[in-house]
Amino acid sequence: MFQVPRGTRDFTPNEMQKRRYLEQNMATTFTSFGYGEIQTPTFENLELFTAKSGESIINELYTFTDKGGRELALRPELTAPVIRFYVERLQMEPKPLKLFYFGNCYRYDRPQKGRYREFQQAGCEIIGADTFEATAELLALAFTLLKNTGLKNVRINLGNLTIISAMFKKLKLLKDDQKTLLPLIDKSLFDDLKIALGECNVSEKEIDSFISVLQSSDIGEIRSFIADDHDAMKELHSMEAILDLLKNAFHVNEFEIKLSIVRGLDYYKGLVFEIDAPVLGAEKQLCGGGSYELVSLFGGTVVPTAGFAVGFDRTILALEAEGFIFPPSKLDVFIIPVNQDMVSTSIEIAQQLRNHNISVDFDQLRRGMGKSLKYADAKHVDKVIIVGPKELEKKTVILRDMKTGNQETVAITEIYGKLKKT
Ligand code: HAM
């Protein structure tokens, strides 16, 4: 028997109902912040991802050669494709360009709950604006997007790669050493980090204050560590201004500075952030993003770029874990023709109601009354219409309320009006 490939999933109609609900909900939020939807291909030229996405992503790529000998890859994320699209066709568009997307991504990762080889992202990129207000709005959008789905508890953690760079500089760490240290910082493996810094000949006193700053959300402590680095001080000042707007204008308070957020992709620079849903435990990171530079690498004229992506599958898991009730997918009406002669009238009634956007099905298995009612019950149908010869002679049908079991005779011409009322 065939099974789905490891790390992939099939979705039932019930699960798809939840996914479509979430997609619509998120599209509404993106649109309300002035973003327009785009779509890019599922596979791209391999080089697009090897150029600057970073080692961890490259190791996880699904790659293949097509019949024309082209080296291709299934996209592991959508930021590089979106910037490729921008450089190719959208550079002349008025700025800022606010783009959002939904798309499946592929990473050859070790599957576990919340971590799949095929998963969906909902994300956005803002191209051509990096004012405090633009960045604060991006953070507010990520937060609002998740809150609007119905999630109760999400928190933003903010890091900054310019500040981390200055901290490395202060410890006189070489570029190669920084490369090995970043993953330890990213995973908050502070004991291992201590050992690794020791091996780089950093003094114990410096290691302690470095790790203390990494774990601190106190701007004062961070400022005193990087005070003599002009670029880092400028970034810290920007962060303060951005967070001030986030708090006092967008009224988002659920954030914290956490410099150990360094992100796993190589294209980031400056401000980066992640949003967690604590309810999820191990794979709790729902969203990741920040400012980055890919435009010039892809041959475009440099403009500021920033964005984020939300793990669509994890958002559903988090909503379920918080006990969120998704709007049910329901059949509104089930029609039972009492005998074969009643079938064509039943179809006509079904079509009439479908034209009014009511979801309708009718018995197509010639099951008889008892079994048909049982089926309607199992499908959680609100109303059943029974089409019988006696009623049909008077151009009426029986309308049964499945919750109460009450039945009434209704003229065929009045069925829609009656259903609309209830
Ligand atoms: P990322 O952090 O690699 O960022 O992915 C974003 C989100 O996708 C994660 O927070 C997580 O929820 C979800 N995710 C990642 N891997 C998996 C997986 N194997 N299974 C299920 N969900 C997963 C990016 O992809 C960047 N492109 C985000 C960005 C946009 N930065 C700037 N603009």
Coordinates of C-alpha atoms and ligand atoms in Angstrom, one line a residue:
M1 CA 0.0 0.0 0.0
F2 CA 1.3 3.5 -0.8
Q3 CA 1.8 6.0 2.0
V4 CA 2.4 9.8 1.9
P5 CA 6.1 10.6 1.7
R6 CA 7.8 11.2 5.1
G7 CA 7.1 14.7 6.4
T8 CA 4.1 15.4 4.2
R9 CA 0.4 15.2 4.9
D10 CA -3.0 14.8 3.3
F11 CA -5.8 17.1 4.5
T12 CA -9.4 16.0 5.0
P13 CA -12.3 18.3 4.1
N14 CA -12.5 19.2 7.8
E15 CA -8.8 20.1 8.0
M16 CA -9.1 22.0 4.7
Q17 CA -12.0 24.0 6.2
K18 CA -9.7 25.2 9.0
R19 CA -6.9 26.0 6.5
R20 CA -9.2 28.0 4.2
Y21 CA -10.7 29.8 7.2
L22 CA -7.2 30.8 8.3
E23 CA -6.1 31.8 4.9
Q24 CA -9.1 34.1 4.5
N25 CA -8.7 35.5 7.9
M26 CA -5.0 36.3 7.3
A27 CA -5.6 37.7 3.8
T28 CA -8.1 40.1 5.3
T29 CA -5.5 41.3 7.8
F30 CA -2.8 41.7 5.2
T31 CA -5.1 43.6 3.0
S32 CA -6.2 45.9 5.9
F33 CA -2.6 46.9 6.2
G34 CA -2.3 47.9 2.5
Y35 CA -0.6 44.7 1.2
G36 CA -1.4 43.1 -2.1
E37 CA -1.2 39.3 -2.8
I38 CA 1.3 37.8 -5.1
Q39 CA 2.3 34.3 -6.2
T40 CA 5.6 32.8 -7.3
P41 CA 6.5 29.4 -8.6
T42 CA 6.9 26.4 -6.4
F43 CA 10.4 25.7 -7.8
E44 CA 13.2 28.1 -8.8
N45 CA 16.7 28.0 -10.1
L46 CA 18.8 26.4 -7.5
E47 CA 21.2 29.3 -7.4
L48 CA 18.5 31.6 -6.0
F49 CA 18.7 29.8 -2.7
T50 CA 22.4 29.0 -2.6
A51 CA 23.3 32.6 -3.2
K52 CA 22.6 33.9 0.3
S53 CA 20.1 31.8 2.3
G54 CA 22.7 30.2 4.5
E55 CA 24.1 26.8 5.2
S56 CA 21.2 25.4 7.2
I57 CA 18.7 26.1 4.4
I58 CA 21.1 24.8 1.7
N59 CA 21.5 21.5 3.6
E60 CA 17.8 21.1 3.7
L61 CA 17.1 21.9 0.0
Y62 CA 15.1 19.5 -2.3
T63 CA 17.0 19.8 -5.5
F64 CA 16.6 18.2 -8.9
T65 CA 17.8 18.5 -12.5
D66 CA 15.1 18.8 -15.1
K67 CA 15.0 17.3 -18.6
G68 CA 16.8 20.3 -20.0
G69 CA 19.6 19.9 -17.6
R70 CA 18.6 22.9 -15.4
E71 CA 19.5 22.7 -11.7
L72 CA 16.3 23.5 -9.8
A73 CA 15.1 23.5 -6.2
L74 CA 11.7 23.4 -4.5
R75 CA 11.5 26.7 -2.6
P76 CA 12.4 26.4 1.1
E77 CA 11.0 29.9 1.7
L78 CA 9.6 32.8 -0.3
T79 CA 11.7 35.8 0.5
A80 CA 14.4 35.1 -2.1
P81 CA 11.7 34.3 -4.8
V82 CA 9.8 37.5 -4.0
I83 CA 12.9 39.6 -4.3
R84 CA 13.8 37.8 -7.6
F85 CA 10.3 38.7 -8.8
Y86 CA 10.7 42.3 -7.6
V87 CA 14.1 42.8 -9.4
E88 CA 12.8 41.1 -12.5
R89 CA 9.5 43.0 -12.9
L90 CA 8.4 45.3 -10.1
Q91 CA 11.3 47.7 -9.5
M92 CA 9.4 50.6 -11.1
E93 CA 6.3 50.2 -8.9
P94 CA 5.5 53.1 -6.5
K95 CA 7.2 52.6 -3.1
P96 CA 6.7 51.2 -0.6
L97 CA 5.7 48.0 -2.3
K98 CA 3.8 45.9 0.2
L99 CA 3.4 42.3 -0.9
F100 CA 1.9 39.2 0.8
Y101 CA 1.8 35.6 -0.1
F102 CA 0.7 32.1 0.9
G103 CA 2.8 29.2 -0.4
N104 CA 4.0 25.7 0.3
C105 CA 7.7 25.4 1.2
Y106 CA 10.0 22.3 1.2
R107 CA 12.8 21.6 3.7
Y108 CA 14.5 18.2 4.1
D109 CA 14.2 18.5 7.9
R110 CA 13.7 15.9 10.6
P111 CA 9.9 15.6 10.8
Q112 CA 8.2 16.0 14.2
K113 CA 5.0 17.7 15.5
G114 CA 5.0 21.2 14.0
R115 CA 8.0 20.4 11.7
Y116 CA 7.3 19.0 8.3
R117 CA 9.1 18.6 5.0
E118 CA 6.2 20.2 3.1
F119 CA 4.6 23.1 5.0
Q120 CA 2.8 26.3 4.3
Q121 CA 3.9 29.8 5.0
A122 CA 1.9 33.0 5.0
G123 CA 4.3 36.0 4.7
C124 CA 4.9 39.5 3.5
E125 CA 7.7 41.8 2.3
I126 CA 7.8 45.6 2.4
I127 CA 10.2 47.0 -0.2
G128 CA 11.3 50.6 -0.2
A129 CA 10.6 51.8 3.3
D130 CA 12.6 51.5 6.5
T131 CA 11.4 54.4 8.5
F132 CA 10.7 53.8 12.2
E133 CA 6.9 53.9 11.4
A134 CA 7.3 51.3 8.5
T135 CA 9.2 48.9 10.7
A136 CA 6.9 49.4 13.7
E137 CA 3.9 48.7 11.4
L138 CA 5.6 45.5 10.1
L139 CA 5.9 44.3 13.7
A140 CA 2.3 45.3 14.5
L141 CA 1.1 43.5 11.4
A142 CA 2.8 40.3 12.4
F143 CA 1.3 40.5 15.8
T144 CA -2.2 41.5 14.6
L145 CA -2.1 38.8 11.9
L146 CA -1.7 36.1 14.6
K147 CA -4.1 37.7 17.1
N148 CA -6.8 38.1 14.5
T149 CA -6.8 34.4 13.8
G150 CA -8.1 34.0 17.4
L151 CA -4.8 33.2 19.2
K152 CA -4.7 34.5 22.7
N153 CA -1.1 34.3 23.7
V154 CA 1.7 35.3 21.4
R155 CA 4.9 37.2 22.2
I156 CA 7.4 39.1 20.0
N157 CA 11.1 38.7 20.7
L158 CA 13.5 41.2 19.0
G159 CA 17.1 40.9 18.2
N160 CA 19.5 43.0 16.2
L161 CA 22.4 41.7 14.0
T162 CA 24.3 45.0 13.9
I163 CA 24.4 45.0 17.7
I164 CA 25.5 41.3 17.8
S165 CA 28.2 42.2 15.3
A166 CA 29.4 45.0 17.5
M167 CA 29.4 42.6 20.5
F168 CA 31.6 40.2 18.5
K169 CA 33.9 43.0 17.5
K170 CA 34.3 44.0 21.2
L171 CA 35.4 40.4 21.9
K172 CA 37.8 40.6 18.9
L173 CA 36.3 37.5 17.4
L174 CA 37.2 36.4 13.9
K175 CA 34.6 36.1 11.2
D176 CA 35.0 32.3 11.1
D177 CA 34.5 32.1 14.9
Q178 CA 31.4 34.2 14.6
K179 CA 30.0 31.7 12.1
T180 CA 30.3 28.8 14.6
L181 CA 29.0 30.9 17.5
L182 CA 25.8 32.2 15.8
P183 CA 24.0 28.8 15.7
L184 CA 24.7 28.3 19.5
I185 CA 23.3 31.8 20.2
D186 CA 20.3 31.1 17.9
K187 CA 19.5 27.9 19.8
S188 CA 20.2 29.6 23.2
L189 CA 22.8 27.0 24.0
F190 CA 24.6 29.3 26.5
D191 CA 26.7 26.6 28.2
D192 CA 28.1 25.4 24.9
L193 CA 28.6 29.1 23.9
K194 CA 30.6 29.7 27.1
I195 CA 32.9 26.8 26.2
A196 CA 33.2 27.9 22.5
L197 CA 34.0 31.5 23.6
G198 CA 36.7 30.2 25.9
E199 CA 38.2 28.3 23.0
C200 CA 38.4 31.6 21.2
N201 CA 40.5 33.0 24.0
V202 CA 37.9 35.3 25.4
S203 CA 38.4 36.0 29.1
E204 CA 35.9 34.6 31.6
K205 CA 34.8 38.1 32.7
E206 CA 34.1 39.1 29.1
I207 CA 32.2 35.8 28.4
D208 CA 30.0 36.4 31.4
S209 CA 29.1 40.0 30.5
F210 CA 28.6 38.9 26.8
I211 CA 26.2 36.2 27.8
S212 CA 24.5 38.4 30.3
V213 CA 23.8 41.0 27.6
L214 CA 22.6 38.3 25.2
Q215 CA 20.0 37.3 27.8
S216 CA 19.1 40.8 28.9
S217 CA 16.1 42.8 27.8
D218 CA 17.4 45.9 29.6
I219 CA 18.4 48.6 27.0
G220 CA 20.7 50.2 29.6
E221 CA 22.8 47.0 30.0
I222 CA 23.0 46.6 26.2
R223 CA 23.9 50.3 25.7
S224 CA 26.8 50.1 28.1
F225 CA 28.2 47.0 26.3
I226 CA 28.2 48.6 22.9
A227 CA 28.7 52.3 23.8
D228 CA 31.8 52.8 21.7
D229 CA 30.3 51.3 18.5
H230 CA 28.6 54.0 16.4
D231 CA 26.6 51.8 14.1
A232 CA 25.3 49.6 16.9
M233 CA 24.4 52.7 19.0
K234 CA 22.5 54.0 16.0
E235 CA 20.6 50.7 15.7
L236 CA 19.8 50.6 19.4
H237 CA 18.4 54.2 19.1
S238 CA 16.3 53.1 16.1
M239 CA 15.0 50.1 18.0
E240 CA 13.9 52.3 20.9
A241 CA 12.1 54.6 18.5
I242 CA 10.4 51.6 16.7
L243 CA 9.4 50.0 20.0
D244 CA 8.0 53.4 21.3
L245 CA 5.7 53.6 18.2
L246 CA 4.8 49.9 18.6
K247 CA 3.8 50.4 22.2
N248 CA 2.3 53.9 22.2
A249 CA 0.7 54.2 18.7
F250 CA 0.0 50.6 17.6
H251 CA -0.7 49.6 21.3
V252 CA 1.2 46.3 21.1
N253 CA 2.8 45.6 24.4
E254 CA 3.7 41.9 24.1
F255 CA 7.3 42.3 23.1
E256 CA 10.8 41.9 24.5
I257 CA 14.3 42.6 23.4
K258 CA 16.2 39.3 23.2
L259 CA 19.5 39.6 21.4
S260 CA 19.9 35.9 21.2
I261 CA 17.4 36.0 18.3
V262 CA 19.9 35.9 15.4
R263 CA 17.8 34.0 12.8
G264 CA 19.0 31.1 10.7
L265 CA 19.1 32.7 7.3
D266 CA 22.2 34.6 6.0
Y267 CA 20.4 37.5 4.3
Y268 CA 19.3 39.3 7.4
K269 CA 20.9 42.5 8.7
G270 CA 19.9 44.9 11.5
L271 CA 16.5 44.3 13.2
V272 CA 15.3 40.7 13.4
F273 CA 12.4 39.2 15.3
E274 CA 10.4 36.0 16.1
I275 CA 7.0 35.4 17.5
D276 CA 6.3 32.5 19.8
A277 CA 3.2 30.7 20.9
P278 CA 4.2 29.4 24.3
V279 CA 1.3 26.8 24.1
L280 CA 3.3 24.8 21.5
G281 CA 6.3 23.8 23.6
A282 CA 9.2 22.7 21.5
E283 CA 8.3 24.0 18.0
K284 CA 6.8 27.2 19.3
Q285 CA 8.2 29.7 16.8
L286 CA 5.2 30.8 14.8
C287 CA 6.8 33.7 12.9
G288 CA 10.2 34.9 11.9
G289 CA 11.4 37.9 10.0
G290 CA 13.4 41.1 9.9
S291 CA 15.3 43.5 7.6
Y292 CA 17.5 42.0 5.0
E293 CA 19.5 42.6 1.8
L294 CA 19.0 40.5 -1.3
V295 CA 18.0 43.1 -4.0
S296 CA 21.6 44.1 -4.9
L297 CA 22.7 40.5 -4.9
F298 CA 20.0 39.7 -7.4
G299 CA 21.1 42.7 -9.6
G300 CA 18.6 45.3 -8.5
T301 CA 19.0 48.9 -7.3
V302 CA 19.4 48.8 -3.5
V303 CA 16.3 49.6 -1.5
P304 CA 15.4 48.8 2.1
T305 CA 13.6 45.5 2.5
A306 CA 12.0 43.7 5.4
G307 CA 9.4 41.1 6.0
F308 CA 8.3 38.0 7.9
A309 CA 6.7 34.6 7.4
V310 CA 4.3 32.8 9.6
G311 CA 4.2 29.0 9.8
F312 CA 0.7 28.3 8.7
D313 CA 0.6 24.7 10.0
R314 CA 2.0 25.7 13.4
T315 CA -0.6 28.5 13.7
I316 CA -3.4 25.9 13.4
L317 CA -1.7 23.6 16.0
A318 CA -1.4 26.6 18.4
L319 CA -5.1 27.5 17.9
E320 CA -6.1 23.9 18.5
A321 CA -3.9 23.8 21.6
E322 CA -5.5 27.0 22.9
G323 CA -8.9 25.3 22.5
F324 CA -10.0 27.6 19.6
I325 CA -13.3 26.4 17.9
F326 CA -13.0 26.8 14.1
P327 CA -16.2 27.7 12.3
P328 CA -17.6 24.3 11.3
S329 CA -18.0 23.2 7.7
K330 CA -21.6 22.2 7.4
L331 CA -24.2 21.1 5.0
D332 CA -27.2 23.5 5.4
V333 CA -29.8 21.3 3.9
F334 CA -30.3 17.7 2.9
I335 CA -33.2 16.7 0.6
I336 CA -34.8 13.3 0.8
P337 CA -36.9 12.2 -2.2
V338 CA -39.5 9.7 -0.8
N339 CA -39.4 7.6 -4.0
Q340 CA -37.8 7.7 -7.5
D341 CA -40.6 9.9 -8.9
M342 CA -39.6 12.7 -6.5
V343 CA -35.9 12.8 -7.6
S344 CA -36.2 15.4 -10.4
T345 CA -38.2 17.8 -8.2
S346 CA -35.6 17.3 -5.4
I347 CA -32.8 18.2 -7.8
E348 CA -34.7 21.3 -8.9
I349 CA -35.2 22.4 -5.3
A350 CA -31.5 21.7 -4.6
Q351 CA -30.4 23.8 -7.6
Q352 CA -32.7 26.7 -6.6
L353 CA -31.3 26.8 -3.1
R354 CA -27.7 26.5 -4.3
N355 CA -28.3 29.6 -6.4
H356 CA -28.8 31.4 -3.1
N357 CA -25.5 30.1 -1.8
I358 CA -27.1 27.6 0.5
S359 CA -25.1 24.3 0.7
V360 CA -27.4 21.5 -0.3
D361 CA -27.1 17.8 -1.0
F362 CA -29.8 15.2 -1.8
D363 CA -30.0 11.5 -1.3
Q364 CA -28.3 9.9 -4.3
L365 CA -28.2 6.3 -2.9
R366 CA -32.0 5.7 -2.8
R367 CA -31.6 4.9 0.9
G368 CA -35.1 5.3 2.3
M369 CA -36.3 7.6 5.0
G370 CA -34.7 6.1 8.1
K371 CA -31.2 5.8 6.7
S372 CA -31.3 9.1 5.0
L373 CA -32.3 10.9 8.2
K374 CA -29.4 9.1 10.0
Y375 CA -27.0 10.3 7.3
A376 CA -28.3 13.9 7.6
D377 CA -27.8 13.6 11.4
A378 CA -24.2 12.4 11.0
K379 CA -23.5 15.3 8.7
H380 CA -24.8 17.8 11.3
V381 CA -27.3 19.1 8.8
D382 CA -29.6 21.9 10.1
K383 CA -32.7 21.2 7.9
V384 CA -34.0 18.3 5.9
I385 CA -36.5 18.7 3.1
I386 CA -38.7 15.6 2.5
V387 CA -40.2 15.5 -1.0
G388 CA -43.2 13.2 -1.0
P389 CA -46.1 12.5 -3.5
K390 CA -48.9 13.7 -1.3
E391 CA -47.2 17.1 -0.5
L392 CA -46.0 17.5 -4.1
E393 CA -49.5 17.3 -5.4
K394 CA -50.1 20.6 -3.5
K395 CA -46.7 22.0 -4.6
T396 CA -45.4 21.7 -1.0
V397 CA -42.7 19.8 0.9
I398 CA -42.0 18.9 4.5
L399 CA -39.3 21.0 6.2
R400 CA -37.8 19.2 9.2
D401 CA -35.6 21.0 11.8
M402 CA -33.0 18.4 12.7
K403 CA -32.2 20.0 16.1
T404 CA -35.8 20.0 17.4
G405 CA -37.3 17.3 15.2
N406 CA -40.2 19.7 14.4
Q407 CA -41.8 19.4 10.9
E408 CA -43.9 21.8 8.9
T409 CA -45.4 21.8 5.5
V410 CA -44.0 24.6 3.3
A411 CA -44.9 25.7 -0.3
I412 CA -41.9 25.0 -2.6
T413 CA -41.9 28.7 -3.6
E414 CA -41.4 29.7 0.0
I415 CA -38.6 27.3 1.0
Y416 CA -35.8 29.8 0.5
G417 CA -37.7 32.6 2.4
K418 CA -38.3 30.2 5.3
L419 CA -34.7 29.1 5.4
K420 CA -33.4 32.7 5.3
K421 CA -35.5 33.5 8.3
T422 CA -34.0 30.8 10.4
Ligands
HAM1 P1 11.8 31.0 8.8 O1 11.9 31.4 10.3 O2 12.7 30.0 8.3 O3 11.8 32.4 8.0 O4 10.3 30.4 8.6 C1 9.2 31.2 9.0 C2 8.2 30.2 9.8 O5 7.9 29.1 9.0 C3 8.8 29.7 11.1 O6 8.6 30.6 12.1 C4 7.9 28.4 11.3 O7 6.7 28.8 11.9 C5 7.6 28.0 9.9 N1 8.4 26.8 9.6 C6 9.8 26.8 9.2 N2 10.2 25.6 9.0 C7 9.1 24.7 9.2 C8 8.9 23.3 9.0 N3 9.8 22.5 8.7 N4 7.6 22.9 9.3 C9 6.6 23.7 9.7 N5 6.8 25.0 9.8 C10 8.0 25.6 9.5 C11 11.6 32.4 6.7 O8 11.3 31.5 5.9 C12 11.8 33.8 6.1 N6 11.6 33.8 4.6 C13 10.9 34.8 6.7 C14 11.1 36.2 6.2 C15 10.3 36.8 5.3 N7 12.0 37.0 6.5 C16 11.9 38.2 5.8 N8 10.8 38.0 5.1

